[in-house]
N, CA and C atoms as an extended XYZ file, in Angstrom:
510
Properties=species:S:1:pos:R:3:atomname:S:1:resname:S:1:resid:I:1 pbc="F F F"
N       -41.000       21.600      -13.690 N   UNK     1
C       -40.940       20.656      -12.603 CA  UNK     1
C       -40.999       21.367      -11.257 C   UNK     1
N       -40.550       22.862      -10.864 N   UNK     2
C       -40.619       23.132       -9.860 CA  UNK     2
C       -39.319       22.950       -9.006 C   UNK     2
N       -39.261       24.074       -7.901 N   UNK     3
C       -37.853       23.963       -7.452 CA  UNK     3
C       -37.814       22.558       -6.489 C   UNK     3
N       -36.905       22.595       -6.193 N   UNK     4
C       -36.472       21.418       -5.449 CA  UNK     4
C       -35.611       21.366       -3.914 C   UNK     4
N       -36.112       21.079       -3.054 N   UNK     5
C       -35.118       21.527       -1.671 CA  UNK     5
C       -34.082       20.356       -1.138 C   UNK     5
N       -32.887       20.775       -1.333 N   UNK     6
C       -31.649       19.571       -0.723 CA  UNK     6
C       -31.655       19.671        0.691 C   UNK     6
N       -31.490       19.003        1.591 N   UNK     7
C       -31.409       18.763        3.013 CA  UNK     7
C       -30.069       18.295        2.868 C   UNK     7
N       -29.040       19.109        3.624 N   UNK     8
C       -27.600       18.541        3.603 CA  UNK     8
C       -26.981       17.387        4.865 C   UNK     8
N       -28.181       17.427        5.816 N   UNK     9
C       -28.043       16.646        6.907 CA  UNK     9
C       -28.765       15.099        6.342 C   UNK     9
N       -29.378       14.994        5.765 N   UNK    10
C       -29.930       13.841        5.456 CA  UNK    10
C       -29.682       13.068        3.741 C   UNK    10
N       -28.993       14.314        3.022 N   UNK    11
C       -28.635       14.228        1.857 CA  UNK    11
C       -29.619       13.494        0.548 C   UNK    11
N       -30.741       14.312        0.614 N   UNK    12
C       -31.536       14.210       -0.014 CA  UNK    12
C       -32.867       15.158       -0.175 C   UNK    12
N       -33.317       15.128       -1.660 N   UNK    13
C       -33.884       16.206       -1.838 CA  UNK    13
C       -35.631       15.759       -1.985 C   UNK    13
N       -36.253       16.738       -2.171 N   UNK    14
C       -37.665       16.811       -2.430 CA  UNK    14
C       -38.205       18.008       -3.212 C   UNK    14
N       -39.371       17.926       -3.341 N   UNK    15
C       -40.047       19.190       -4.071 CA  UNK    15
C       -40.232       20.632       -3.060 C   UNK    15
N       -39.995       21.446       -3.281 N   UNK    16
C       -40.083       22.554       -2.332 CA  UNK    16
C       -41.070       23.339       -2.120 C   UNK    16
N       -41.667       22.773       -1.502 N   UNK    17
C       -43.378       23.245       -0.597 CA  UNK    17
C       -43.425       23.397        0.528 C   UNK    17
N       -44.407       24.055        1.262 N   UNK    18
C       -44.608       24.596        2.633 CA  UNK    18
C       -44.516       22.830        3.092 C   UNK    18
N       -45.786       22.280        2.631 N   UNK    19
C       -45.894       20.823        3.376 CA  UNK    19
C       -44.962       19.951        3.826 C   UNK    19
N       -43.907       19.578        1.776 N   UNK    20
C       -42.830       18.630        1.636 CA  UNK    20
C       -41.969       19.406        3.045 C   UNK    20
N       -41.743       20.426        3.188 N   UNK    21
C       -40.353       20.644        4.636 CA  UNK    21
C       -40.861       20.064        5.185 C   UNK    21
N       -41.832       20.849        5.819 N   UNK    22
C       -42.225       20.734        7.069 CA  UNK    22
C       -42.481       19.375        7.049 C   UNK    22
N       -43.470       18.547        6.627 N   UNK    23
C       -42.973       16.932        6.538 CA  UNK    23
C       -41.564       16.724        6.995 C   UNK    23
N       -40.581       16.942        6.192 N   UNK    24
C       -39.321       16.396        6.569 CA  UNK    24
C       -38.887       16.958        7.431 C   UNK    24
N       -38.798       18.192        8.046 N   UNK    25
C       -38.509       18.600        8.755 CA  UNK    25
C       -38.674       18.317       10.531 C   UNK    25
N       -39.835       17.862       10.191 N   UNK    26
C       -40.093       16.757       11.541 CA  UNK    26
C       -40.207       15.277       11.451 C   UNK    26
N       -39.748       15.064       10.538 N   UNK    27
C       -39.436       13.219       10.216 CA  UNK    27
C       -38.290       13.271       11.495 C   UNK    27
N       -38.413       12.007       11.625 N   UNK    28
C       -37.625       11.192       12.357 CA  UNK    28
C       -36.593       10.646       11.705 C   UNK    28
N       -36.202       10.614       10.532 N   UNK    29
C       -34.651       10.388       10.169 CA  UNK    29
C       -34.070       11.942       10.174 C   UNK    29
N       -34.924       12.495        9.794 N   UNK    30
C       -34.171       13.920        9.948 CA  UNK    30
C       -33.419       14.634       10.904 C   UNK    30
N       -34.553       14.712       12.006 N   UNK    31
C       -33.783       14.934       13.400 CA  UNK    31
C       -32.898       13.628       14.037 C   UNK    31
N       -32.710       12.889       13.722 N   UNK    32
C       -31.614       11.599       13.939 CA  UNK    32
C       -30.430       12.214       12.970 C   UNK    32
N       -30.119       12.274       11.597 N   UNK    33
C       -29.107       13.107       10.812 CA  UNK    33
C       -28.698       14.567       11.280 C   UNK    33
N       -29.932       15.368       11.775 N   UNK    34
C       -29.002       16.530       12.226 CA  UNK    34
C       -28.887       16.323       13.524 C   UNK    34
N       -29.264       15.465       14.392 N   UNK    35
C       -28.450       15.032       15.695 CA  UNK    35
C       -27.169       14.795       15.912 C   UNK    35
N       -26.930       13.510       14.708 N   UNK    36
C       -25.273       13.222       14.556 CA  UNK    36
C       -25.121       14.118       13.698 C   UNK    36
N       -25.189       15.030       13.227 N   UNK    37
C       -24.196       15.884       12.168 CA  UNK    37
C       -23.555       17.462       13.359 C   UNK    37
N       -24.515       17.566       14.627 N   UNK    38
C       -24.067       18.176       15.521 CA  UNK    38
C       -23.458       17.539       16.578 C   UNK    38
N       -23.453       15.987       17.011 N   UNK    39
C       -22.912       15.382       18.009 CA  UNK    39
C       -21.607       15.323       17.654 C   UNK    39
N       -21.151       15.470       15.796 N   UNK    40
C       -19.702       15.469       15.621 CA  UNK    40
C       -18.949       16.854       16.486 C   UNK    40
N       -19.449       17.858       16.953 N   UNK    41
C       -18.948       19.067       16.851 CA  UNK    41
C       -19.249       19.367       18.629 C   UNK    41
N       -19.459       18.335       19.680 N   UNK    42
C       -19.788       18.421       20.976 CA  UNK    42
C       -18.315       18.271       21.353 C   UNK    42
N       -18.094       18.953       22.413 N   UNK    43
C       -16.741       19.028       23.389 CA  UNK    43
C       -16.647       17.769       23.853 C   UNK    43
N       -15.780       17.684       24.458 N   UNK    44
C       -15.004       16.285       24.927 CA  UNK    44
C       -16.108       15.743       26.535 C   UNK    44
N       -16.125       17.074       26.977 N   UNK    45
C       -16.443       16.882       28.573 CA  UNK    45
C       -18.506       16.799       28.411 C   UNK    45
N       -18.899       16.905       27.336 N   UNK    46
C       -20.156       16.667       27.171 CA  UNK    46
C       -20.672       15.182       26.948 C   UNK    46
N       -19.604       14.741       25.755 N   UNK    47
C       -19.694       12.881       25.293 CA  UNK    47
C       -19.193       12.467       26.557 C   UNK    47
N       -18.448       12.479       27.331 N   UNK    48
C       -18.039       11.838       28.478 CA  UNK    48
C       -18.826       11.948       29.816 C   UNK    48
N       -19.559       13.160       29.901 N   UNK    49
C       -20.627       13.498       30.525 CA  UNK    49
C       -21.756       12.201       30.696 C   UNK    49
N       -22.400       12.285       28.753 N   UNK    50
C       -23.270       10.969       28.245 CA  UNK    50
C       -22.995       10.010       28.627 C   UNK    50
N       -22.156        9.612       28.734 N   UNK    51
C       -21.468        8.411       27.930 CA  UNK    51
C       -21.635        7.711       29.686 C   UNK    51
N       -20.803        8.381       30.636 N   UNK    52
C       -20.634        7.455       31.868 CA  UNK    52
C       -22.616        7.631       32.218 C   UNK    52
N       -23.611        8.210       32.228 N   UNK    53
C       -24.158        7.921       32.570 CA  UNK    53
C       -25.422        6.387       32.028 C   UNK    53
N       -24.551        6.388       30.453 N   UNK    54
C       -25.215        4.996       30.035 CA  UNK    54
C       -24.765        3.574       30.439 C   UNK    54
N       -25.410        2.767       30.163 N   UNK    55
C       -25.012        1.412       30.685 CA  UNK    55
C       -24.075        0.708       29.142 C   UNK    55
N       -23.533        0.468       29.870 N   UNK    56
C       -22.921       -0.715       28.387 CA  UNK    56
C       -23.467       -1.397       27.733 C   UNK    56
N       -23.673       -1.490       26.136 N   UNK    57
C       -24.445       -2.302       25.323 CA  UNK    57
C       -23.651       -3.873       25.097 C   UNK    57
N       -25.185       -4.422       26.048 N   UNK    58
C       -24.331       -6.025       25.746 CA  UNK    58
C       -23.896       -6.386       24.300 C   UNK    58
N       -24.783       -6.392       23.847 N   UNK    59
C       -24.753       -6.957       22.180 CA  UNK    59
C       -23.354       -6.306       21.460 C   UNK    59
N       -22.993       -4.925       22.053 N   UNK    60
C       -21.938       -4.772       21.291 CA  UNK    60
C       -20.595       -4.944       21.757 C   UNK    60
N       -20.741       -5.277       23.111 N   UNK    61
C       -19.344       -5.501       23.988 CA  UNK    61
C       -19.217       -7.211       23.084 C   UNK    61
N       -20.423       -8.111       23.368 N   UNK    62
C       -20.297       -8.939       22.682 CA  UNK    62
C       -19.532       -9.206       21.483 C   UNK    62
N       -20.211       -8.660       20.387 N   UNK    63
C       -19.928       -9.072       18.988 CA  UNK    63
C       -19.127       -7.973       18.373 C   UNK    63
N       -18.829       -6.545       18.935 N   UNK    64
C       -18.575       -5.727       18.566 CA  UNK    64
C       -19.148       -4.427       17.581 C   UNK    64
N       -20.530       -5.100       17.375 N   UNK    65
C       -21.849       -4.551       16.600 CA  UNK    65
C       -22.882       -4.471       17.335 C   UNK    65
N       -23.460       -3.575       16.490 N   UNK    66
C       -25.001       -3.504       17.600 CA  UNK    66
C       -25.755       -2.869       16.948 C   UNK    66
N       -27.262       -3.209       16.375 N   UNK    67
C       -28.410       -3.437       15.163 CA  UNK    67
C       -28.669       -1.835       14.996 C   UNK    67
N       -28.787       -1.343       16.550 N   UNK    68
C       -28.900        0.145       16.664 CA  UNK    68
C       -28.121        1.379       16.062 C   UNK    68
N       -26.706        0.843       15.823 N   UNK    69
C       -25.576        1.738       15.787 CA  UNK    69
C       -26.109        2.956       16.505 C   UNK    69
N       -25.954        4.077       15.756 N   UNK    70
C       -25.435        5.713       16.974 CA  UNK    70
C       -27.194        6.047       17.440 C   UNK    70
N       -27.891        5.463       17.071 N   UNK    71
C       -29.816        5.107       17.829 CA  UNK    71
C       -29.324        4.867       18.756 C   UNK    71
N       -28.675        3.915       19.551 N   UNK    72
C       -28.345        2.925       20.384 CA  UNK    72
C       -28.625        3.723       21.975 C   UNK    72
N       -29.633        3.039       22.899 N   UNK    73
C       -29.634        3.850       24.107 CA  UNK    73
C       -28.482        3.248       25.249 C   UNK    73
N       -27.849        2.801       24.511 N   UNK    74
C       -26.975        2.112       25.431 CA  UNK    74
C       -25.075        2.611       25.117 C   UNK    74
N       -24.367        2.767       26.087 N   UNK    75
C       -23.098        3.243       25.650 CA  UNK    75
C       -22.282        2.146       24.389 C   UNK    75
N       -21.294        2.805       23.961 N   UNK    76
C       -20.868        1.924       22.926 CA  UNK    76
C       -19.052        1.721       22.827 C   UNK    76
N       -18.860        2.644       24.113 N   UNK    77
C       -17.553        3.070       24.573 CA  UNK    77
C       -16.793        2.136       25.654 C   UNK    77
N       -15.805        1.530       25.464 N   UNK    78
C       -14.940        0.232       26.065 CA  UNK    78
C       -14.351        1.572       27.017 C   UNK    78
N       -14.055        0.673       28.154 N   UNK    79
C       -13.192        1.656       29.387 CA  UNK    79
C       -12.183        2.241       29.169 C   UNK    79
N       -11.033        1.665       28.348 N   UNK    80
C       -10.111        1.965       27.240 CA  UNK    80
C       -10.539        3.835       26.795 C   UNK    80
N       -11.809        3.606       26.017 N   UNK    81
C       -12.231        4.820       25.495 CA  UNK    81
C       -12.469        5.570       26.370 C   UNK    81
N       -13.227        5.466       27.402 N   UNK    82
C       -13.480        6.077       28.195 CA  UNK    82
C       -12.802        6.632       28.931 C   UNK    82
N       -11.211        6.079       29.113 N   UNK    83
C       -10.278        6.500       30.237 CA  UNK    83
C        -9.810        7.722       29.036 C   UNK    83
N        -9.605        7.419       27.943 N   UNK    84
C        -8.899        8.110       26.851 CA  UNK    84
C        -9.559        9.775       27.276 C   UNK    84
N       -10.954        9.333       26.989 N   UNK    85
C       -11.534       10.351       26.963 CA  UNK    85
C       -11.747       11.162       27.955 C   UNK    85
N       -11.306       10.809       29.350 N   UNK    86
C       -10.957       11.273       30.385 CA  UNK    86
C       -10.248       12.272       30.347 C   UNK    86
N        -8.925       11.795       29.694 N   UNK    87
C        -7.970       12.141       29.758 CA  UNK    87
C        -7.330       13.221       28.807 C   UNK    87
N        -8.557       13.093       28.162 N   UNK    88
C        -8.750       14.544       26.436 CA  UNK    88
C        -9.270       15.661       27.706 C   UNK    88
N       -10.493       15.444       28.066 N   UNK    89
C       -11.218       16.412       29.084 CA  UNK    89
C       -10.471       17.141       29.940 C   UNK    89
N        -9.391       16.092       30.848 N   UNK    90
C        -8.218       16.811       31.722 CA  UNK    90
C        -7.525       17.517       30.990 C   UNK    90
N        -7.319       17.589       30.339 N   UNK    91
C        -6.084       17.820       29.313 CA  UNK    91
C        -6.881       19.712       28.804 C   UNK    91
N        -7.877       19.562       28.331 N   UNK    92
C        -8.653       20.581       27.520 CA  UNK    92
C        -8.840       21.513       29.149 C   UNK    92
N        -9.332       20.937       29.921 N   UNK    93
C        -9.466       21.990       31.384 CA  UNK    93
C        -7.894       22.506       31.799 C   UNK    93
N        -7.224       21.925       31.574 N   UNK    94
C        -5.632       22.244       32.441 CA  UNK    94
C        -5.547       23.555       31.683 C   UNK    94
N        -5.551       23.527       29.905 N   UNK    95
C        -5.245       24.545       28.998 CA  UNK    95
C        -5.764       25.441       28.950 C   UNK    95
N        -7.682       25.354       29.306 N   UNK    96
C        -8.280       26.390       29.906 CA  UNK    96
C        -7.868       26.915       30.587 C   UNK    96
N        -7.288       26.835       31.980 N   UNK    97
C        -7.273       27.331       32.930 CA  UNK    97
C        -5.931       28.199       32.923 C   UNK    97
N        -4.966       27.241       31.940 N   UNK    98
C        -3.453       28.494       32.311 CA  UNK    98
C        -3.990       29.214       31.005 C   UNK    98
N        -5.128       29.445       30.229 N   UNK    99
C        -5.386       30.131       29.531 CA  UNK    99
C        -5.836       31.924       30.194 C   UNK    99
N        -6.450       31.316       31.174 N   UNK   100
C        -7.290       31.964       32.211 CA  UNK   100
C        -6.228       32.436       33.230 C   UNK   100
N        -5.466       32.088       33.497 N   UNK   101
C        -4.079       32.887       34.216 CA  UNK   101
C        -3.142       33.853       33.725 C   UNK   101
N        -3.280       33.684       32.119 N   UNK   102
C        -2.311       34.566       31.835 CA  UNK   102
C        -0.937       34.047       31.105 C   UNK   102
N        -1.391       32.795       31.639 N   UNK   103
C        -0.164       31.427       31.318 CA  UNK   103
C         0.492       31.972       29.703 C   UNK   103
N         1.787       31.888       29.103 N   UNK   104
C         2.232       31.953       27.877 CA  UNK   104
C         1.150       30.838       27.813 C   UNK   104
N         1.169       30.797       26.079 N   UNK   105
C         0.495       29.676       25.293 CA  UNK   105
C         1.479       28.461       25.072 C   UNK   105
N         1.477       27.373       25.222 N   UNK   106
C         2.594       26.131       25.044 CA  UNK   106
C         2.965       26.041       23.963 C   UNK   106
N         4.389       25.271       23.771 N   UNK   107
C         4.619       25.066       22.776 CA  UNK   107
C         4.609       24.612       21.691 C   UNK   107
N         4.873       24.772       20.477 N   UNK   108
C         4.218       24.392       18.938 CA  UNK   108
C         2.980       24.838       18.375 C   UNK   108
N         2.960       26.023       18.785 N   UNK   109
C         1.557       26.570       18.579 CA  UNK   109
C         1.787       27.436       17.424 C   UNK   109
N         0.844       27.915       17.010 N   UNK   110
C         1.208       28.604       15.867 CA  UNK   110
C         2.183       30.223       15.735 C   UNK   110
N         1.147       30.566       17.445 N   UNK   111
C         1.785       31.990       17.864 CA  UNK   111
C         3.323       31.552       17.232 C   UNK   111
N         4.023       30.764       18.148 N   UNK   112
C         5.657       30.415       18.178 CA  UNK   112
C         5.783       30.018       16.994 C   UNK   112
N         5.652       29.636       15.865 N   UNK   113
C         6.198       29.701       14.477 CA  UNK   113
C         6.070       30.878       13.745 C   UNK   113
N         5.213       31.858       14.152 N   UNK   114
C         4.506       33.328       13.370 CA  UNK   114
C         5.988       33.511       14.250 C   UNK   114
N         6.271       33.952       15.837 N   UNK   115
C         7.537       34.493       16.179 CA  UNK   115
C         8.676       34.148       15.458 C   UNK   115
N         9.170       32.912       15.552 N   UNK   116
C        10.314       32.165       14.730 CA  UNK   116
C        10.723       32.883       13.129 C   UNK   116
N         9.085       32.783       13.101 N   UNK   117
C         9.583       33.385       11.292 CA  UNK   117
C         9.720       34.741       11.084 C   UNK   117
N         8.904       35.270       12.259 N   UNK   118
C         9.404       36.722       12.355 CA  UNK   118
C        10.545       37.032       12.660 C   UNK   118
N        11.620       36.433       13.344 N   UNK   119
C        13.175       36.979       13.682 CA  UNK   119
C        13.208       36.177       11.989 C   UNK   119
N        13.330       35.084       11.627 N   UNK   120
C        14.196       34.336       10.659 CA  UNK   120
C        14.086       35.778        9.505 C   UNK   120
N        12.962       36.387        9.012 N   UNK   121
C        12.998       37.330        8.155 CA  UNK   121
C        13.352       38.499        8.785 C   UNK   121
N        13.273       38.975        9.962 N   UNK   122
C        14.335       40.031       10.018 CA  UNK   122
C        15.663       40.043       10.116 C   UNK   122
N        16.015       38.532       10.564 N   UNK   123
C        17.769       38.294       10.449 CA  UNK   123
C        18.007       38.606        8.984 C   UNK   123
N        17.278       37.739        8.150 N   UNK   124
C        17.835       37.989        6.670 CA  UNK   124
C        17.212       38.525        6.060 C   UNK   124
N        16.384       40.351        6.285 N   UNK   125
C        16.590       41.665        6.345 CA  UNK   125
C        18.218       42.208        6.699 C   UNK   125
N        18.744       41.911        7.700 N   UNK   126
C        19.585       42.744        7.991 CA  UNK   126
C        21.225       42.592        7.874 C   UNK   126
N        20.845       41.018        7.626 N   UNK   127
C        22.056       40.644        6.938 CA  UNK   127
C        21.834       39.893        5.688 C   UNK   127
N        21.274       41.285        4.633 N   UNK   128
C        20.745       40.745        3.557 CA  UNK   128
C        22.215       40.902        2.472 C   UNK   128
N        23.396       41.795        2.945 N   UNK   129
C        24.402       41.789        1.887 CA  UNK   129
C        25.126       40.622        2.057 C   UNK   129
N        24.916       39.771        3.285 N   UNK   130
C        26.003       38.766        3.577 CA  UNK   130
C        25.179       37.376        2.630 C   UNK   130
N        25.627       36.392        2.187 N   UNK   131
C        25.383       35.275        1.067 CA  UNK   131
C        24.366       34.838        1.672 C   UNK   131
N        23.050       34.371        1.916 N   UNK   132
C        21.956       33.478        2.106 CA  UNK   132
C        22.397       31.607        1.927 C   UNK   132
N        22.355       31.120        2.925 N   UNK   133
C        22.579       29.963        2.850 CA  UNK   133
C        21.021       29.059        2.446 C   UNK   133
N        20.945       28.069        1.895 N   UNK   134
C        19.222       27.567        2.104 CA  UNK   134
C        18.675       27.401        3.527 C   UNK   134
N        17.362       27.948        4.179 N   UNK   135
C        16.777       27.669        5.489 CA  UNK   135
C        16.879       25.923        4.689 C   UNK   135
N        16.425       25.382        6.362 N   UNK   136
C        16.064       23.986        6.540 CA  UNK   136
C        14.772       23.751        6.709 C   UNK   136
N        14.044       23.185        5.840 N   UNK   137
C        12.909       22.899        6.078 CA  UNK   137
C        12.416       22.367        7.374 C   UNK   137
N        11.286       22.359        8.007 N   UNK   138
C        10.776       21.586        8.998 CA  UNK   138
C         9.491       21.735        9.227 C   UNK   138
N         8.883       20.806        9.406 N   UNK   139
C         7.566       20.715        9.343 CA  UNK   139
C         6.726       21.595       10.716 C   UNK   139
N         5.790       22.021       10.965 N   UNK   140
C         5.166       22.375       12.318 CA  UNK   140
C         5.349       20.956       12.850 C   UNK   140
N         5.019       21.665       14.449 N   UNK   141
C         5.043       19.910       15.450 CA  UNK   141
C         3.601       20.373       14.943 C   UNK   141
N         3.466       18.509       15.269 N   UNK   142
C         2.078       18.187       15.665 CA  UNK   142
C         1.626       17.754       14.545 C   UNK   142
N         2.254       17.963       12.823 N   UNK   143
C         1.694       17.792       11.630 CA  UNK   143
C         1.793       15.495       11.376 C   UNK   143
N         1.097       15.127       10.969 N   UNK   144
C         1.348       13.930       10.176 CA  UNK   144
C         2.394       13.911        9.606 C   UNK   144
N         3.205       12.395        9.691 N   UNK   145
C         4.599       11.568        8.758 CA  UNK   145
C         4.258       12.591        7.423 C   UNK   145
N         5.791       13.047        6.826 N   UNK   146
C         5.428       13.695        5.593 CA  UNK   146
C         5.417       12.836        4.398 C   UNK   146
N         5.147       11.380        4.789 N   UNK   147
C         4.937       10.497        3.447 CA  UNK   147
C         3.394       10.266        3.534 C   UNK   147
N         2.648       10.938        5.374 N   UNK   148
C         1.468       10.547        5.178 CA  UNK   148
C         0.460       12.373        4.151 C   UNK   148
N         1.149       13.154        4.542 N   UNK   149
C         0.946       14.586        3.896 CA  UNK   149
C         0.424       14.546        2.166 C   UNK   149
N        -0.495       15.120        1.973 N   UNK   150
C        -0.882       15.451        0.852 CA  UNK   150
C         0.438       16.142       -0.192 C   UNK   150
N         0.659       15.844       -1.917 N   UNK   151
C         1.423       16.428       -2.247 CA  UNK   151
C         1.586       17.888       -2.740 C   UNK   151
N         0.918       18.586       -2.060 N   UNK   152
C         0.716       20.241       -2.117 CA  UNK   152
C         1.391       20.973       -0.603 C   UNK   152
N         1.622       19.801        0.674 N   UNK   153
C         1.820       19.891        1.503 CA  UNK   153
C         2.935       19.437        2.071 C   UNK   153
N         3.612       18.358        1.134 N   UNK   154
C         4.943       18.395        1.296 CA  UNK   154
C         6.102       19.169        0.744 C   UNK   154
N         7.255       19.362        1.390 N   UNK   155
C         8.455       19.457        1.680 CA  UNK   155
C         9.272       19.816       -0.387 C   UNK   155
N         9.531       21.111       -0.933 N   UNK   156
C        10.181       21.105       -2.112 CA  UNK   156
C        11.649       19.805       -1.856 C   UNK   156
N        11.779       19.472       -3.007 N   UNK   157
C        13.035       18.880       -2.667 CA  UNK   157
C        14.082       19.306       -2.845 C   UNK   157
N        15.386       19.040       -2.323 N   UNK   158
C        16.540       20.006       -2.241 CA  UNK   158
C        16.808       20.625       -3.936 C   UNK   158
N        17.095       21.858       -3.861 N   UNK   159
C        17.293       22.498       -5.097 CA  UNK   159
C        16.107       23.276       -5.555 C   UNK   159
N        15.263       22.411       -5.061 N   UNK   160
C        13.799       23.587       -5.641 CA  UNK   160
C        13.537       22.180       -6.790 C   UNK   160
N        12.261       22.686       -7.484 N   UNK   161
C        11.443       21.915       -8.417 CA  UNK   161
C        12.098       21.632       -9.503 C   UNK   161
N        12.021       20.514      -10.479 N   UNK   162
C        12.801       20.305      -11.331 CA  UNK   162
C        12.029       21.389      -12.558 C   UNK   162
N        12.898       22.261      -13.509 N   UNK   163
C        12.151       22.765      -14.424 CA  UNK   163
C        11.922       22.278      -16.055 C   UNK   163
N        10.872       21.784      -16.301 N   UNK   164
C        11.408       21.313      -18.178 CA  UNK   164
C        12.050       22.329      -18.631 C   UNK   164
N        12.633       21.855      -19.838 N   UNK   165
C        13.260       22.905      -20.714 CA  UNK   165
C        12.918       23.441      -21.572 C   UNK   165
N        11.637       22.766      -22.178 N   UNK   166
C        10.835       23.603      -22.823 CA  UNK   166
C         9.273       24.349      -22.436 C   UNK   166
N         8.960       24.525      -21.219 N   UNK   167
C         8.035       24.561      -20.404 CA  UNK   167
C         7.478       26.575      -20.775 C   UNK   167
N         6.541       26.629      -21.090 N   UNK   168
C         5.879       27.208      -21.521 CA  UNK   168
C         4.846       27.905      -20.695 C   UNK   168
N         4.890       28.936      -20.282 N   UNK   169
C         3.298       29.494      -19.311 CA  UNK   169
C         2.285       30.354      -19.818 C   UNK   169
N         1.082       30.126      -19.890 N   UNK   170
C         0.563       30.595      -19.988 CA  UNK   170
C        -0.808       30.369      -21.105 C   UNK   170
């Protein structure tokens, strides 16, 4: 049958020939799929850039739809969004900038839990003859409700894991 070429932006395959790419390769659904598969990965201050210079799509302020979806030459973003997104942009420049000063890094960052856990294991290094009480769990800031957390990602429960009694490895 001959090899076969997958396109991961458009998720679908063909026979693998000079022609079949290059055909697809300049199709017009193609470059529309790897358009949005890179518009996911644009900075804040670029979509907001776009975005105020389009006009508002009647049809979708209307009905909340619009025939075009992400084709659409018209914005698709309520002022709401737009202020939001303002306000991501301010937010991302402020951090730049005390980045750019020298500024410590803010808090809940990862640096500051790598520190934290670095004293917590040298405290109990050095007062390793005195009894170990259990640490307290706590989640990083910034993580999701831990009922919304995957179960590889939540919290042991007090005591540690329950063990069978006849449980076997290997």
């Amino acid at each position: 049958m001959g090899k076969r070429y997958f396109c991961d932006y458009c998720d679908r395959s063909f026979q693998d020939n000079l022609h079949n790419r290059k055909k697809h390769l300049n199709g017009v659904q193609h470059l529309r799929a790897k358009r949005v598969w890179y518009d996911l990965f644009r900075d804040a201050a670029a979509v907001l850039q776009e975005e105020q210079t389009k006009k508002p799509c009647r049809k979708f302020l209307q009905t909340g739809q619009c025939d075009f979806g992400s084709n659409c030459r018209f914005s698709h973003m309520t002022e709401q969004d737009l202020e939001k997104l303002s306000a991501q942009v301010q937010g991302e420049q402020r951090s730049k900038e005390l980045r750019q000063e020298g500024a410590d890094v803010p808090p809940g960052t990862i640096e500051d839990w790598l520190e934290k856990r670095a004293k917590r294991l040298s405290a109990a290094q050095s007062n390793s003859a005195l009894p170990e009480k259990p640490a307290l769990f706590q989640y990083p800031p910034g993580w999701p409700p831990a009922q919304d957390l995957p179960p590889s990602l939540q919290a042991p429960p007090p005591g540690g894991w329950p063990v069978p009694p006849n449980l076997q490895w290997g």
